[in-house]
Coordinates of C-alpha atoms (C1' of nucleotides) in Angstrom, one line a residue:
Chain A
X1342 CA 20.7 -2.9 27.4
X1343 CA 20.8 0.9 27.9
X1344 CA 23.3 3.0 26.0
X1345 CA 26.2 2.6 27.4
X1346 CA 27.8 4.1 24.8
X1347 CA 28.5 7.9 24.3
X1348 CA 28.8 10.1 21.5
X1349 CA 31.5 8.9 18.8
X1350 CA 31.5 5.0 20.7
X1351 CA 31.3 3.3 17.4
X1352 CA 28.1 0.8 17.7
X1353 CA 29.8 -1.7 14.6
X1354 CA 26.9 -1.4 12.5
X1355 CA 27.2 -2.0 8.7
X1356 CA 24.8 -1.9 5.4
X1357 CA 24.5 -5.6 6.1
X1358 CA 23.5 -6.2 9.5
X1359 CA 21.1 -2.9 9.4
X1360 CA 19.4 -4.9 6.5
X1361 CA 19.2 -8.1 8.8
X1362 CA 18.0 -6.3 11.1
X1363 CA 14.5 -5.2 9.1
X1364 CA 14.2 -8.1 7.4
X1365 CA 13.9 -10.6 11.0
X1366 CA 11.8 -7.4 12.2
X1367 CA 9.6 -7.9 9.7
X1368 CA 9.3 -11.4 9.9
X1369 CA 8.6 -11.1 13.6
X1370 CA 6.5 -7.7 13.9
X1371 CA 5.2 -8.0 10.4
X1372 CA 5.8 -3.8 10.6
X1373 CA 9.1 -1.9 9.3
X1374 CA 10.1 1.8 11.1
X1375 CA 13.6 3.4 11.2
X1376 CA 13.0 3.4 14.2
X1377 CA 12.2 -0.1 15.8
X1378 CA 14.8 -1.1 13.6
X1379 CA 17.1 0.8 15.4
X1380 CA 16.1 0.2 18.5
X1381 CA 16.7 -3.3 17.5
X1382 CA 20.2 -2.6 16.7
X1383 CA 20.6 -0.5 20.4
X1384 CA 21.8 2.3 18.3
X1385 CA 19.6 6.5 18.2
X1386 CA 17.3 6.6 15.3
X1387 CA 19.7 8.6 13.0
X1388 CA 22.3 5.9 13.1
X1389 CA 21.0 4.1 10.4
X1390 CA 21.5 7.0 8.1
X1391 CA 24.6 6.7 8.1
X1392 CA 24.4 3.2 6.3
X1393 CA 21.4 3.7 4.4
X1394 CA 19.9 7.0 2.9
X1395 CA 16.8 7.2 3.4
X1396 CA 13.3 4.5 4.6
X1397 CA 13.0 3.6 0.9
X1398 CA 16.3 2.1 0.5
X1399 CA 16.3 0.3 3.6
X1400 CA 12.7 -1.2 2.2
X1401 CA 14.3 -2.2 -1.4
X1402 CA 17.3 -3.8 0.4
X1403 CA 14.6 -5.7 2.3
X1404 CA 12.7 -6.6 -0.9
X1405 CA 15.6 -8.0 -3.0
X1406 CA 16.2 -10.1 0.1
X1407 CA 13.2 -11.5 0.5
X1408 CA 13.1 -12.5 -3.3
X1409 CA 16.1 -14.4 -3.2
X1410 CA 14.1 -17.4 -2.0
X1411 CA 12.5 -17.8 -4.7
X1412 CA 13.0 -20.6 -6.6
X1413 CA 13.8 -20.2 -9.8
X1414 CA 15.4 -23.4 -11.6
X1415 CA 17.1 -22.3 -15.0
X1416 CA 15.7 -24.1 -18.7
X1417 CA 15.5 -27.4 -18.7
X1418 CA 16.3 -28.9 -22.4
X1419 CA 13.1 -31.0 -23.0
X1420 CA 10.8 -29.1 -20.2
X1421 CA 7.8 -27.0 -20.8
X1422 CA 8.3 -23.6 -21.1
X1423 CA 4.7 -23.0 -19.7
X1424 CA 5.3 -25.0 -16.9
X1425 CA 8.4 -23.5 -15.9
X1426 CA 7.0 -19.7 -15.9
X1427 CA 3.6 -21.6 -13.7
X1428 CA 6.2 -23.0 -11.6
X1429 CA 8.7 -19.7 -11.1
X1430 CA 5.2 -17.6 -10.4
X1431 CA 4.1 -19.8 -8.2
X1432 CA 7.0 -19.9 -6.2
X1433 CA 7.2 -16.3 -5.6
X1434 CA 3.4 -16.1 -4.8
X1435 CA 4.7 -18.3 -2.2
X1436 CA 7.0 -16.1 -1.1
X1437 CA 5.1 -13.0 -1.2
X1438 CA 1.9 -14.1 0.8
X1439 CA 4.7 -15.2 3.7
X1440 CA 5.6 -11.3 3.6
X1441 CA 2.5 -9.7 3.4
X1442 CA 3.7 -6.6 4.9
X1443 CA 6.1 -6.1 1.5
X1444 CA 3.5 -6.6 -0.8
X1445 CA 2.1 -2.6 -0.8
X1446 CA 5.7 -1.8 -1.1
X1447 CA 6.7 -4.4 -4.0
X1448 CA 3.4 -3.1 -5.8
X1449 CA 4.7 0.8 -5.1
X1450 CA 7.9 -0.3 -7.0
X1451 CA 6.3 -2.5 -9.7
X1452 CA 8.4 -5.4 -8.8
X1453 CA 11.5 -4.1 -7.2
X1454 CA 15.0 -3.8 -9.5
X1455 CA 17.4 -5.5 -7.3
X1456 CA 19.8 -8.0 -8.1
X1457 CA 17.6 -10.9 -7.5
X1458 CA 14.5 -9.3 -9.1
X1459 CA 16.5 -9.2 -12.1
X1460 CA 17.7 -12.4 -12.3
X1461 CA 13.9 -13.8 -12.2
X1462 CA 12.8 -11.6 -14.9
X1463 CA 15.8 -12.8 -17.1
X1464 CA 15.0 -16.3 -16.3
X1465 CA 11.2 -16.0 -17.2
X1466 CA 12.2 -13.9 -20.2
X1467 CA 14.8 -17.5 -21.1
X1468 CA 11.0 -19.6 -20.8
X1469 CA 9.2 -17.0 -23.2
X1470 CA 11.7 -17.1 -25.6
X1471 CA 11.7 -20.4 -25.7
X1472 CA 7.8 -20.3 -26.5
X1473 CA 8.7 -18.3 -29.5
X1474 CA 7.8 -15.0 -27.4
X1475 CA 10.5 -12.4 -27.5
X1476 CA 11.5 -8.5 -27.9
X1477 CA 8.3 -6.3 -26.7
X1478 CA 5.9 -9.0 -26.3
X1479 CA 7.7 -10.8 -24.1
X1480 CA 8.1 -7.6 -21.9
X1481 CA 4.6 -6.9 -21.9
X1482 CA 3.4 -10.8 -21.2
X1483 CA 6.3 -10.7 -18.3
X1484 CA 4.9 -7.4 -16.9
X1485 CA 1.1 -9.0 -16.8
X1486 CA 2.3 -11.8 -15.2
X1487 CA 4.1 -9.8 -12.3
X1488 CA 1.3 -7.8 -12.2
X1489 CA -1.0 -10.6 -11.4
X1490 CA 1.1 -12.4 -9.0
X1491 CA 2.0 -9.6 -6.7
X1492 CA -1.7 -8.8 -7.0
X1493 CA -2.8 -11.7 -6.0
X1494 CA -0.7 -11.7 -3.0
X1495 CA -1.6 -8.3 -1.9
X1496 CA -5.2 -10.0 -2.0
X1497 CA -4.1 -12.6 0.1
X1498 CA -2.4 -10.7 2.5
X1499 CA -5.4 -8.2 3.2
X1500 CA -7.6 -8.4 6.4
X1501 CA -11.2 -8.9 5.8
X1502 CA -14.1 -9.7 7.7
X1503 CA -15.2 -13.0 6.5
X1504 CA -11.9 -14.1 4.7
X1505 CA -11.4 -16.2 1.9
X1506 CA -9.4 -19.1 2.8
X1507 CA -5.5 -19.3 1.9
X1508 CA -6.5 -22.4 0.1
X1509 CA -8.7 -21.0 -2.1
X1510 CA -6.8 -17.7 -2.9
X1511 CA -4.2 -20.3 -3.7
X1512 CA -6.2 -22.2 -6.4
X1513 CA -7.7 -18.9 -7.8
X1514 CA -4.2 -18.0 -8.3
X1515 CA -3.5 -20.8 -10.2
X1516 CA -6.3 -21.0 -12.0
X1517 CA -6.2 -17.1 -13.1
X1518 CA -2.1 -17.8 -13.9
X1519 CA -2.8 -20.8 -15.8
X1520 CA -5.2 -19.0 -18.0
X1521 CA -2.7 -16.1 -18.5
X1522 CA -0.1 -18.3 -19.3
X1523 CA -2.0 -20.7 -22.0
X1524 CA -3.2 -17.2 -23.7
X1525 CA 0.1 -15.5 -23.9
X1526 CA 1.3 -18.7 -25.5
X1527 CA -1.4 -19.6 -27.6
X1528 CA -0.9 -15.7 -28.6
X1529 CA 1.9 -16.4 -30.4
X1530 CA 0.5 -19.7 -32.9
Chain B
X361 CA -9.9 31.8 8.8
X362 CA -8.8 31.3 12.1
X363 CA -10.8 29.8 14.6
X364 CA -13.5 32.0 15.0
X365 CA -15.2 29.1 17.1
X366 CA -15.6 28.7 20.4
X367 CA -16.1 25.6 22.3
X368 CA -19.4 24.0 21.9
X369 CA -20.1 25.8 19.0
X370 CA -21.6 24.1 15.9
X371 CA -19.1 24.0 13.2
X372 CA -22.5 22.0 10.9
X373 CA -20.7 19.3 9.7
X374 CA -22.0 15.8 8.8
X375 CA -20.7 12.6 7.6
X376 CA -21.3 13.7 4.4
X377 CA -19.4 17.0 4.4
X378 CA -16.4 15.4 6.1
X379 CA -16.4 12.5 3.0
X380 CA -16.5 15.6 0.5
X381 CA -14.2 17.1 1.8
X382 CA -11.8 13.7 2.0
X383 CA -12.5 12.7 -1.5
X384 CA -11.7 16.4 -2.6
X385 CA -8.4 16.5 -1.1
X386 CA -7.9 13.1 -2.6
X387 CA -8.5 14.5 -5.8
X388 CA -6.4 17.7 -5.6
X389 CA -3.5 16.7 -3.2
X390 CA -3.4 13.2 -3.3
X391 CA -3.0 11.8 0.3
X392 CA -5.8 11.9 2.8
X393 CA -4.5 12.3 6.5
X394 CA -7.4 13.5 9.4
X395 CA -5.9 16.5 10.1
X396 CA -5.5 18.0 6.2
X397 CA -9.1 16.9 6.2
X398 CA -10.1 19.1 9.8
X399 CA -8.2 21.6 7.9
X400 CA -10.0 21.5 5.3
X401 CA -13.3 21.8 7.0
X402 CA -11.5 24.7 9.5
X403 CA -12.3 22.3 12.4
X404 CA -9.7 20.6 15.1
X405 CA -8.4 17.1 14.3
X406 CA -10.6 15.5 16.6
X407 CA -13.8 16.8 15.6
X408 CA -14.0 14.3 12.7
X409 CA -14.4 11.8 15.5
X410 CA -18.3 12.9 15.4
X411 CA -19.1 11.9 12.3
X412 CA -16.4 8.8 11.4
X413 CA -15.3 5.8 13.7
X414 CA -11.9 5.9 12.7
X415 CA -9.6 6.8 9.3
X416 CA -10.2 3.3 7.8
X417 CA -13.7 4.3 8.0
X418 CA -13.2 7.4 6.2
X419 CA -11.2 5.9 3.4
X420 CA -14.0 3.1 3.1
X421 CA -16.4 6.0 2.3
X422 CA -13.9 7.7 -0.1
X423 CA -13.7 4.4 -2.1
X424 CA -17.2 3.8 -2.7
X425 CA -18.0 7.4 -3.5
X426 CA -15.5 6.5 -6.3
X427 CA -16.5 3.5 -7.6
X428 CA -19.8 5.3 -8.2
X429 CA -17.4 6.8 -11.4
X430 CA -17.5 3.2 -13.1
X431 CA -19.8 2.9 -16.2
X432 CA -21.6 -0.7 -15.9
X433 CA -23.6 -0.8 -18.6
X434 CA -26.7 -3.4 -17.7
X435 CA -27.0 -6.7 -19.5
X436 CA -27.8 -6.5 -23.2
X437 CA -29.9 -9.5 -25.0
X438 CA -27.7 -10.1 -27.5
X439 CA -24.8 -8.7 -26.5
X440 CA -21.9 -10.7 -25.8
X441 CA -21.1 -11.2 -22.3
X442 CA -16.6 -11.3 -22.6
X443 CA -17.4 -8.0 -24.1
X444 CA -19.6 -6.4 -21.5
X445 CA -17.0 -8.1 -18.7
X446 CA -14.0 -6.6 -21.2
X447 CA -15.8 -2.6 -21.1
X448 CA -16.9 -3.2 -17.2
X449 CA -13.3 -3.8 -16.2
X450 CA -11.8 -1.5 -18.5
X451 CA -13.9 1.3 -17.1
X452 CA -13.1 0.5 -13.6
X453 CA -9.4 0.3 -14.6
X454 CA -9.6 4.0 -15.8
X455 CA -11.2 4.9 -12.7
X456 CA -9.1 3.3 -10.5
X457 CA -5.7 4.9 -12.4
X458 CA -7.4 8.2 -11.9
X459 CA -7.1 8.0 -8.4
X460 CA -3.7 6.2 -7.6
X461 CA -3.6 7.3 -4.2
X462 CA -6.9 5.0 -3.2
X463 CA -5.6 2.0 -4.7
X464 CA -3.3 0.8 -1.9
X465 CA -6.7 1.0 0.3
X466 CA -8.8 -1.4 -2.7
X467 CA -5.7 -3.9 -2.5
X468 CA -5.8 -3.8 1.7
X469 CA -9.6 -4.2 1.6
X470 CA -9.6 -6.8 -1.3
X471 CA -11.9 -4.2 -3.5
X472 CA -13.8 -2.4 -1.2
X473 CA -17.1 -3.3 0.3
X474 CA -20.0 -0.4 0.0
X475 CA -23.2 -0.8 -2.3
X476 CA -21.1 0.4 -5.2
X477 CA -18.7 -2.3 -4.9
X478 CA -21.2 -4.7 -4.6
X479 CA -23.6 -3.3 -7.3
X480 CA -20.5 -3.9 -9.6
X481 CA -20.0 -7.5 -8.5
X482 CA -23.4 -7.9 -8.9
X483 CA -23.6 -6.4 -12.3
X484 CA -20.2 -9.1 -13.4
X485 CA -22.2 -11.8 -11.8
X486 CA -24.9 -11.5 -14.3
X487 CA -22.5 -11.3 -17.3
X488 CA -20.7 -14.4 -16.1
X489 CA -24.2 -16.3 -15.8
X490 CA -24.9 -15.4 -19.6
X491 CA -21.5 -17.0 -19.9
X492 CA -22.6 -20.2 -18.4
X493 CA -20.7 -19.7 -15.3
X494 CA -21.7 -19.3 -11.7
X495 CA -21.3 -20.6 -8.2
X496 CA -18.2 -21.2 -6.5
X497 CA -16.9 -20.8 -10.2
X498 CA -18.0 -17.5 -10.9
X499 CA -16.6 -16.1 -7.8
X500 CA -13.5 -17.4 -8.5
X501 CA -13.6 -15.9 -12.1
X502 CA -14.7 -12.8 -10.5
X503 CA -11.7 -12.6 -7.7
X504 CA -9.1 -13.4 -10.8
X505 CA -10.4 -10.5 -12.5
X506 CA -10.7 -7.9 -10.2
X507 CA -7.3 -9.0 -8.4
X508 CA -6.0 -8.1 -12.2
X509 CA -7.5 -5.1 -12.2
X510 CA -6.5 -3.6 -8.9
X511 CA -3.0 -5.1 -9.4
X512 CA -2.4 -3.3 -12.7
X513 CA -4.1 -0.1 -11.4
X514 CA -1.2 -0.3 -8.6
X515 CA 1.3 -0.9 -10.6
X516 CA 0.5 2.4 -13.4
X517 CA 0.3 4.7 -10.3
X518 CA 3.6 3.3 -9.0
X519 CA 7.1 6.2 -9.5
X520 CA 9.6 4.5 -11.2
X521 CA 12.9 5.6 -12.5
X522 CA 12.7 4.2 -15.7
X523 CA 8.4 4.8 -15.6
X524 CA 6.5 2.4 -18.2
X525 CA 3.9 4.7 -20.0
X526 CA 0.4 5.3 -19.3
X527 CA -0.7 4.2 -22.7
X528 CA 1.9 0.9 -22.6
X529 CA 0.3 -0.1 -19.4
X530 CA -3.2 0.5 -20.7
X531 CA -2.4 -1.6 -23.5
X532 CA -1.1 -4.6 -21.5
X533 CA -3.5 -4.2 -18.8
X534 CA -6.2 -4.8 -22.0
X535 CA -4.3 -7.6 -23.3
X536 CA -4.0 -9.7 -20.1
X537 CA -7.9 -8.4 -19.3
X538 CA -8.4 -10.4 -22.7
X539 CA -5.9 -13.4 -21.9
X540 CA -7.9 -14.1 -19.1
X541 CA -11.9 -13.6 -20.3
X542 CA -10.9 -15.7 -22.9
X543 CA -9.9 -18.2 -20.4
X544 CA -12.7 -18.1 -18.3
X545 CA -14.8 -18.1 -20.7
X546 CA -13.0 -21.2 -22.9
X547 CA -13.0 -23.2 -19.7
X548 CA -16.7 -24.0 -19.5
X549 CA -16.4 -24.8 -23.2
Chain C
dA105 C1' 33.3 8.1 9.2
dC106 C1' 30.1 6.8 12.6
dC107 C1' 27.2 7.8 16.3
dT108 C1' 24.3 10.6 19.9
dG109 C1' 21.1 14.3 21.5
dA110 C1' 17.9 17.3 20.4
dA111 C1' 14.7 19.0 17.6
dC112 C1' 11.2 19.6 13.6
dA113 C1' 7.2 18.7 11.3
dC114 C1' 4.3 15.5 10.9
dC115 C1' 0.8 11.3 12.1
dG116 C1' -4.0 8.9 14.4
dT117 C1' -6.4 8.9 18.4
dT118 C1' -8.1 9.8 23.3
dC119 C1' -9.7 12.4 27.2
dA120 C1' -11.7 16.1 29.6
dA121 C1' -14.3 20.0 29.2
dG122 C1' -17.6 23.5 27.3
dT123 C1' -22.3 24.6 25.3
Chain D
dA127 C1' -24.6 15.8 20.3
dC128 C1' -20.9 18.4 18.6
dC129 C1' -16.9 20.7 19.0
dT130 C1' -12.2 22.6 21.2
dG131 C1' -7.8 22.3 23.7
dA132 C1' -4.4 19.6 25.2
dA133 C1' -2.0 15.6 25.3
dC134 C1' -0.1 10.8 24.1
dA135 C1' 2.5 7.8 21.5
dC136 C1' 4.1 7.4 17.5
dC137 C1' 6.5 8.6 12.6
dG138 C1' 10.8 10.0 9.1
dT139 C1' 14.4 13.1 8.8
dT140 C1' 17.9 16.9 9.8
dC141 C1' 21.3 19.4 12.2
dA142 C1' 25.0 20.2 15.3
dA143 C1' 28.2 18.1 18.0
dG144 C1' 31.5 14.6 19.8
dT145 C1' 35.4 11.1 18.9

DNA sequence: ACCTGAACACCGTTCAAGT
DNA sequence: ACCTGAACACCGTTCAAGT
């Protein structure tokens, strides 16, 4: 459990498993450091740099993996367009109020830009259009929506004295998102 | 400069110099740590300890000190109430982008809790009532809205490569502000 | 290229002591 | 009661060195 390895001992560590190794640390400990995650790795602080440049990457790797379980079905011929986008946001409220811990930093970078965040804004940006909402509104109407979600998680995820319920953040949400979504469609008759 | 202080000498501080001095460095530098604030004052770290339990305590003054900036007009007779919510939030939305640094702390504490804070709830309450809305219903109305508000505050004082401008943002955040108003206003309709 | 050891410049907070 | 000095247990990050 010590180091039994000296200088130059190579420890097999990777992009990969140093990115495993924050996300399950924040799913246990809620809390991510350079350096719990290293000691969760049994390697000196500064080994992660090596595979990582710097705390903010580590937290965007983190982020995009955390979105992936999001789900996100694509169109549907005859569905609802407003449905769908309730459905998608939903979801990743979901997700978001089980990692509270990434909310601040999803907020810090409006949304993250990995892989996977990309692929949901494409696929809500496929619902809007098929509303009739494209080009710059659609941007916009996307961006409020984000915006409210990721809010609304943060919300949820906050520690308070007397605390609103889980339940009931969960039917403001949909309330609030239900209202946001029926304006940004009736916007555009 | 130095410390021309002995120990056991009064330095004549008080709760309120030390939340001047916090809300200050907010303004000018931007982050609020205990030590740039003892700095600050010329005093040691610890000597904050006097006059404020801990830092959450200090930042919970900070954020009511600012909310004092909000212009809540009181309740006209005849004015109409989606308007007076509309300027309310829009005002506190200016504030809040003013001060990016404090709006991590309104999201942790789900939008602060001092007599500001409240007076401002208070104040929405009213226009809500003129509205026809109140109870559980116009706390719910109320959360939706300033969960908005503190989410799209977050997001315009968030770095980005690719940064959406001020004046974008401000124009979504009034869009959505009017998506949902509408909405809460329609649904007792 | 990958890792360690040591260090730097920070944090918030506590404890004992002085007046 | 109010403040200092010293310390504790943390941070993220850098630099030199070893293989």
């Amino acid at each position: 459990m010590r180091s039994s390895r000296g200088p130059g001992q190579r420890a097999g560590l990777s992009r990969d498993r140093v990115l495993d190794a924050a996300t399950d640390l924040l799913a246990e400990s809620g809390a991510v450091t350079m350096r719990a995650v290293a000691q969760r790795l049994g390697v000196a602080p500064n080994a992660l740099y090596s595979h990582v440049a710097d705390k903010t990457e580590l937290v965007d790797g983190v982020l995009d993996r955390v979105l992936a379980q999001v789900d996100a079905p694509p169109l549907e011929p005859g569905g609802s367009p407003g449905d769908a986008m309730h459905r998608l946001m939903t979801s990743t409220h979901g997700v978001l109020i089980r990692h509270p811990q990434l909310v601040p930093a999803f907020l810090a970078r409006q949304g993250a830009r990995g892989a996977n965040a990309r692929h949901l804004g494409a696929v809500m940006l496929e619902h809007l259009a098929v509303a009739g909402i494209t080009g710059d509104a659609a941007r916009e109407a996307l961006r409020v929506l984000i915006v409210y979600t990721i809010g609304f998680a943060a919300f949820d995820g906050a520690p308070d004295e007397r605390p609103v319920p889980h339940s009931e953040l969960r039917a403001d949400f949909d309330r609030g998102l239900h209202w946001l979504i029926t304006g940004i469609i009736e916007s555009v008759r």
